[in-house]
Amino acid sequence: MHDRRIYGVVLLALLLSLGGCGGGEQGGEDAGKAAEAAANEETAKAVYGKIKEVSMDPQVNTAFAEKGEKIFNVVCSACHKYDERYVGPAVGDVYDRRTPEYIMNMMLDTEVMLEKDDTARCLLQEYLTKMPSAQVNETDARYVLEHLREVAENR
Ligand code: HEC
């Protein structure tokens, strides 16, 4: 009886240590940080990076999306594909999975995101390559965002 309870506690501790980054084999310091982050839900909802709000029109702005596609092909496609994992994650559905602010900040304030945003931090642990920061300016980032929106909506 007593033994079972101990098993339960050990199992719970193990699950908690794997939490935060969706499993994987991190231990020690990383697991501690993940547990700390999981415990603090307010942190998880905060918007990190310099872009605090992005306004999106109800319809895709196709002129923006077209410019964004060209930029994506030059700057982002070296590491990102739409439908499969490459150097970085597949981004064909990223507009559905993340907020516009997150996507903009990943382009413009990458360092801060990789350090502070739980999602981005866990991706870095998984991909082990640091996405380079600020390869595009804010105007171009907005075009790329619109392109990723169009790709997601046409899937
Ligand atoms: C040198 C490779 C590289 C380039 C170039 C690059 N990225 Fe990334 N990107 C990554 C990696 C790797 C990650 C995962 C986080 C990490 O490890 O830094 C990532 C993560 C992301 C994410 C988060 C994905 C998710 O599922 O949350 C977005 C969005 C993103 N990149 C968009 C872009 C865009 C848009 C461009 C072009 C402006 C770009 N990236 C250029 C390597 C790159």
mmCIF file of C-alpha atoms and ligand atoms in Angstrom:
data_model
loop_
_atom_site.group_PDB
_atom_site.id
_atom_site.type_symbol
_atom_site.label_atom_id
_atom_site.label_comp_id
_atom_site.label_asym_id
_atom_site.label_seq_id
_atom_site.Cartn_x
_atom_site.Cartn_y
_atom_site.Cartn_z
ATOM 1 C CA MET A 1 0.000 0.000 0.000
ATOM 2 C CA HIS A 2 2.674 2.400 1.160
ATOM 3 C CA ASP A 3 4.905 1.329 -1.757
ATOM 4 C CA ARG A 4 2.209 2.144 -4.274
ATOM 5 C CA ARG A 5 1.870 5.615 -2.934
ATOM 6 C CA ILE A 6 5.588 6.171 -3.366
ATOM 7 C CA TYR A 7 5.363 4.894 -6.932
ATOM 8 C CA GLY A 8 2.589 7.404 -7.524
ATOM 9 C CA VAL A 9 4.705 10.276 -6.265
ATOM 10 C CA VAL A 10 7.695 9.182 -8.314
ATOM 11 C CA LEU A 11 5.538 8.874 -11.428
ATOM 12 C CA LEU A 12 4.029 12.299 -10.869
ATOM 13 C CA ALA A 13 7.477 13.840 -10.426
ATOM 14 C CA LEU A 14 8.597 12.156 -13.639
ATOM 15 C CA LEU A 15 5.583 13.437 -15.577
ATOM 16 C CA LEU A 16 6.136 16.940 -14.253
ATOM 17 C CA SER A 17 9.782 16.863 -15.230
ATOM 18 C CA LEU A 18 8.847 15.844 -18.768
ATOM 19 C CA GLY A 19 6.187 18.521 -19.007
ATOM 20 C CA GLY A 20 6.669 21.965 -20.483
ATOM 21 C CA CYS A 21 8.455 20.847 -23.615
ATOM 22 C CA GLY A 22 6.137 17.971 -24.459
ATOM 23 C CA GLY A 23 8.360 15.110 -23.411
ATOM 24 C CA GLY A 24 11.858 14.558 -24.677
ATOM 25 C CA GLU A 25 14.868 13.631 -22.670
ATOM 26 C CA GLN A 26 15.850 16.815 -20.969
ATOM 27 C CA GLY A 27 16.616 16.469 -17.323
ATOM 28 C CA GLY A 28 18.152 18.442 -14.529
ATOM 29 C CA GLU A 29 18.162 22.154 -15.020
ATOM 30 C CA ASP A 30 15.941 22.170 -18.118
ATOM 31 C CA ALA A 31 13.282 20.059 -16.454
ATOM 32 C CA GLY A 32 13.340 22.394 -13.481
ATOM 33 C CA LYS A 33 12.827 25.381 -15.733
ATOM 34 C CA ALA A 34 10.017 23.663 -17.616
ATOM 35 C CA ALA A 35 8.220 22.833 -14.392
ATOM 36 C CA GLU A 36 8.665 26.387 -13.195
ATOM 37 C CA ALA A 37 7.238 27.731 -16.448
ATOM 38 C CA ALA A 38 4.330 25.286 -16.382
ATOM 39 C CA ALA A 39 3.528 26.408 -12.867
ATOM 40 C CA ASN A 40 3.322 30.013 -13.953
ATOM 41 C CA GLU A 41 0.470 30.267 -16.409
ATOM 42 C CA GLU A 42 0.643 34.023 -16.596
ATOM 43 C CA THR A 43 4.121 33.745 -18.080
ATOM 44 C CA ALA A 44 2.842 31.348 -20.712
ATOM 45 C CA LYS A 45 0.293 33.888 -21.926
ATOM 46 C CA ALA A 46 2.597 36.903 -22.025
ATOM 47 C CA VAL A 47 3.608 38.368 -25.368
ATOM 48 C CA TYR A 48 7.363 38.571 -25.580
ATOM 49 C CA GLY A 49 9.249 40.548 -28.163
ATOM 50 C CA LYS A 50 8.781 44.087 -29.374
ATOM 51 C CA ILE A 51 5.623 43.506 -31.421
ATOM 52 C CA LYS A 52 2.721 43.719 -28.978
ATOM 53 C CA GLU A 53 -0.203 43.819 -31.381
ATOM 54 C CA VAL A 54 -0.701 43.066 -35.067
ATOM 55 C CA SER A 55 -3.919 44.054 -36.769
ATOM 56 C CA MET A 56 -5.175 41.664 -39.423
ATOM 57 C CA ASP A 57 -7.863 42.532 -41.954
ATOM 58 C CA PRO A 58 -10.789 40.111 -42.246
ATOM 59 C CA GLN A 59 -9.586 39.037 -45.698
ATOM 60 C CA VAL A 60 -6.087 38.133 -46.817
ATOM 61 C CA ASN A 61 -4.308 41.123 -48.344
ATOM 62 C CA THR A 62 -3.116 39.410 -51.508
ATOM 63 C CA ALA A 63 -0.703 42.203 -52.456
ATOM 64 C CA PHE A 64 1.041 41.814 -49.095
ATOM 65 C CA ALA A 65 0.987 38.022 -49.395
ATOM 66 C CA GLU A 66 2.580 38.129 -52.825
ATOM 67 C CA LYS A 67 5.447 40.304 -51.612
ATOM 68 C CA GLY A 68 5.757 38.065 -48.571
ATOM 69 C CA GLU A 69 6.073 34.961 -50.688
ATOM 70 C CA LYS A 70 9.060 36.414 -52.560
ATOM 71 C CA ILE A 71 10.759 37.354 -49.298
ATOM 72 C CA PHE A 72 9.996 33.943 -47.816
ATOM 73 C CA ASN A 73 11.590 32.232 -50.795
ATOM 74 C CA VAL A 74 14.765 34.266 -50.449
ATOM 75 C CA VAL A 75 15.153 34.453 -46.668
ATOM 76 C CA CYS A 76 13.151 31.718 -44.946
ATOM 77 C CA SER A 77 13.057 28.775 -47.336
ATOM 78 C CA ALA A 78 16.700 27.980 -46.534
ATOM 79 C CA CYS A 79 15.384 26.578 -43.251
ATOM 80 C CA HIS A 80 11.609 26.216 -43.521
ATOM 81 C CA LYS A 81 9.338 24.129 -45.696
ATOM 82 C CA TYR A 82 5.562 24.326 -45.577
ATOM 83 C CA ASP A 83 4.686 20.694 -45.001
ATOM 84 C CA GLU A 84 7.687 19.068 -43.472
ATOM 85 C CA ARG A 85 10.261 19.590 -40.809
ATOM 86 C CA TYR A 86 13.552 20.948 -42.167
ATOM 87 C CA VAL A 87 16.233 22.956 -40.326
ATOM 88 C CA GLY A 88 13.251 24.518 -38.540
ATOM 89 C CA PRO A 89 9.614 23.501 -38.107
ATOM 90 C CA ALA A 90 7.116 23.267 -40.985
ATOM 91 C CA VAL A 91 5.372 26.624 -41.290
ATOM 92 C CA GLY A 92 2.511 25.896 -43.716
ATOM 93 C CA ASP A 93 0.088 25.766 -40.787
ATOM 94 C CA VAL A 94 1.946 28.040 -38.391
ATOM 95 C CA TYR A 95 -0.639 30.810 -38.800
ATOM 96 C CA ASP A 96 -3.258 28.412 -37.427
ATOM 97 C CA ARG A 97 -1.047 27.222 -34.584
ATOM 98 C CA ARG A 98 0.368 30.526 -33.328
ATOM 99 C CA THR A 99 -0.639 34.160 -32.919
ATOM 100 C CA PRO A 100 0.348 36.840 -35.460
ATOM 101 C CA GLU A 101 2.332 38.542 -32.679
ATOM 102 C CA TYR A 102 4.316 35.360 -31.999
ATOM 103 C CA ILE A 103 5.148 34.924 -35.691
ATOM 104 C CA MET A 104 6.205 38.569 -36.074
ATOM 105 C CA ASN A 105 8.365 38.387 -32.962
ATOM 106 C CA MET A 106 9.986 35.181 -34.154
ATOM 107 C CA MET A 107 11.141 37.140 -37.190
ATOM 108 C CA LEU A 108 11.981 40.451 -35.522
ATOM 109 C CA ASP A 109 12.932 39.659 -31.930
ATOM 110 C CA THR A 110 14.128 36.087 -32.244
ATOM 111 C CA GLU A 111 16.682 36.166 -29.424
ATOM 112 C CA VAL A 112 14.127 37.322 -26.869
ATOM 113 C CA MET A 113 11.582 34.753 -28.042
ATOM 114 C CA LEU A 114 14.040 31.867 -27.895
ATOM 115 C CA GLU A 115 14.970 32.845 -24.391
ATOM 116 C CA LYS A 116 11.622 33.796 -22.866
ATOM 117 C CA ASP A 117 8.688 32.399 -24.819
ATOM 118 C CA ASP A 118 7.922 28.848 -23.650
ATOM 119 C CA THR A 119 6.933 27.617 -27.095
ATOM 120 C CA ALA A 120 9.972 29.058 -28.840
ATOM 121 C CA ARG A 121 12.299 27.963 -26.044
ATOM 122 C CA CYS A 122 11.073 24.386 -26.344
ATOM 123 C CA LEU A 123 11.471 24.483 -30.134
ATOM 124 C CA LEU A 124 15.093 25.526 -29.710
ATOM 125 C CA GLN A 125 15.620 22.545 -27.396
ATOM 126 C CA GLU A 126 14.138 20.321 -30.065
ATOM 127 C CA TYR A 127 15.809 21.778 -33.166
ATOM 128 C CA LEU A 128 19.124 22.715 -31.569
ATOM 129 C CA THR A 129 19.725 25.419 -34.190
ATOM 130 C CA LYS A 130 19.174 29.047 -33.344
ATOM 131 C CA MET A 131 16.984 30.813 -35.856
ATOM 132 C CA PRO A 132 18.909 33.986 -36.787
ATOM 133 C CA SER A 133 17.377 37.227 -35.572
ATOM 134 C CA ALA A 134 16.007 40.133 -37.617
ATOM 135 C CA GLN A 135 16.786 38.971 -41.124
ATOM 136 C CA VAL A 136 13.915 41.125 -42.327
ATOM 137 C CA ASN A 137 12.640 44.553 -41.334
ATOM 138 C CA GLU A 138 9.191 45.117 -39.838
ATOM 139 C CA THR A 139 7.517 45.954 -43.156
ATOM 140 C CA ASP A 140 8.853 42.817 -44.798
ATOM 141 C CA ALA A 141 7.982 40.694 -41.763
ATOM 142 C CA ARG A 142 4.389 41.885 -42.055
ATOM 143 C CA TYR A 143 4.334 40.794 -45.725
ATOM 144 C CA VAL A 144 5.756 37.376 -44.811
ATOM 145 C CA LEU A 145 3.118 37.031 -42.071
ATOM 146 C CA GLU A 146 0.402 37.684 -44.655
ATOM 147 C CA HIS A 147 1.936 35.079 -46.943
ATOM 148 C CA LEU A 148 1.953 32.491 -44.128
ATOM 149 C CA ARG A 149 -1.667 33.378 -43.447
ATOM 150 C CA GLU A 150 -2.568 32.803 -47.087
ATOM 151 C CA VAL A 151 -0.719 29.475 -47.148
ATOM 152 C CA ALA A 152 -2.550 28.331 -43.999
ATOM 153 C CA GLU A 153 -5.944 29.400 -45.350
ATOM 154 C CA ASN A 154 -5.426 27.607 -48.669
ATOM 155 C CA ARG A 155 -4.571 24.272 -47.124
HETATM 156 C C1 HEC B 1 19.034 29.457 -40.440
HETATM 157 C C2 HEC B 1 17.751 28.784 -40.386
HETATM 158 C C3 HEC B 1 16.477 29.623 -40.279
HETATM 159 C C4 HEC B 1 16.078 30.683 -41.053
HETATM 160 C C5 HEC B 1 16.825 31.359 -42.199
HETATM 161 C C6 HEC B 1 14.748 31.031 -40.593
HETATM 162 N N1 HEC B 1 14.368 30.216 -39.574
HETATM 163 FE FE1 HEC B 1 12.587 30.221 -38.598
HETATM 164 N N2 HEC B 1 13.242 28.788 -37.348
HETATM 165 C C7 HEC B 1 14.435 28.119 -37.455
HETATM 166 C C8 HEC B 1 14.546 27.169 -36.360
HETATM 167 C C9 HEC B 1 15.723 26.218 -36.135
HETATM 168 C C10 HEC B 1 13.390 27.307 -35.600
HETATM 169 C C11 HEC B 1 13.011 26.590 -34.282
HETATM 170 C C12 HEC B 1 13.453 27.458 -33.101
HETATM 171 C C13 HEC B 1 14.956 27.485 -32.993
HETATM 172 O O1 HEC B 1 15.577 26.435 -32.829
HETATM 173 O O2 HEC B 1 15.536 28.591 -33.094
HETATM 174 C C14 HEC B 1 12.573 28.326 -36.254
HETATM 175 C C15 HEC B 1 11.328 28.720 -35.815
HETATM 176 C C16 HEC B 1 10.470 29.534 -36.528
HETATM 177 C C17 HEC B 1 9.094 29.804 -36.196
HETATM 178 C C18 HEC B 1 8.310 29.203 -35.034
HETATM 179 C C19 HEC B 1 7.616 27.958 -35.570
HETATM 180 C C20 HEC B 1 6.628 27.355 -34.631
HETATM 181 O O3 HEC B 1 6.165 26.236 -34.921
HETATM 182 O O4 HEC B 1 6.281 27.976 -33.614
HETATM 183 C C21 HEC B 1 8.604 30.653 -37.141
HETATM 184 C C22 HEC B 1 7.196 31.217 -37.233
HETATM 185 C C23 HEC B 1 9.677 30.914 -38.056
HETATM 186 N N3 HEC B 1 10.795 30.218 -37.657
HETATM 187 C C24 HEC B 1 9.559 31.727 -39.162
HETATM 188 C C25 HEC B 1 10.618 32.074 -39.982
HETATM 189 C C26 HEC B 1 10.497 33.026 -41.059
HETATM 190 C C27 HEC B 1 9.203 33.688 -41.484
HETATM 191 C C28 HEC B 1 11.744 33.157 -41.600
HETATM 192 C C29 HEC B 1 12.171 34.116 -42.694
HETATM 193 C C30 HEC B 1 12.029 35.531 -42.381
HETATM 194 C C31 HEC B 1 12.630 32.243 -40.864
HETATM 195 N N4 HEC B 1 11.902 31.615 -39.895
HETATM 196 C C32 HEC B 1 13.984 32.051 -41.136
HETATM 197 C C33 HEC B 1 15.402 28.315 -38.427
HETATM 198 C C34 HEC B 1 15.394 29.339 -39.346
#
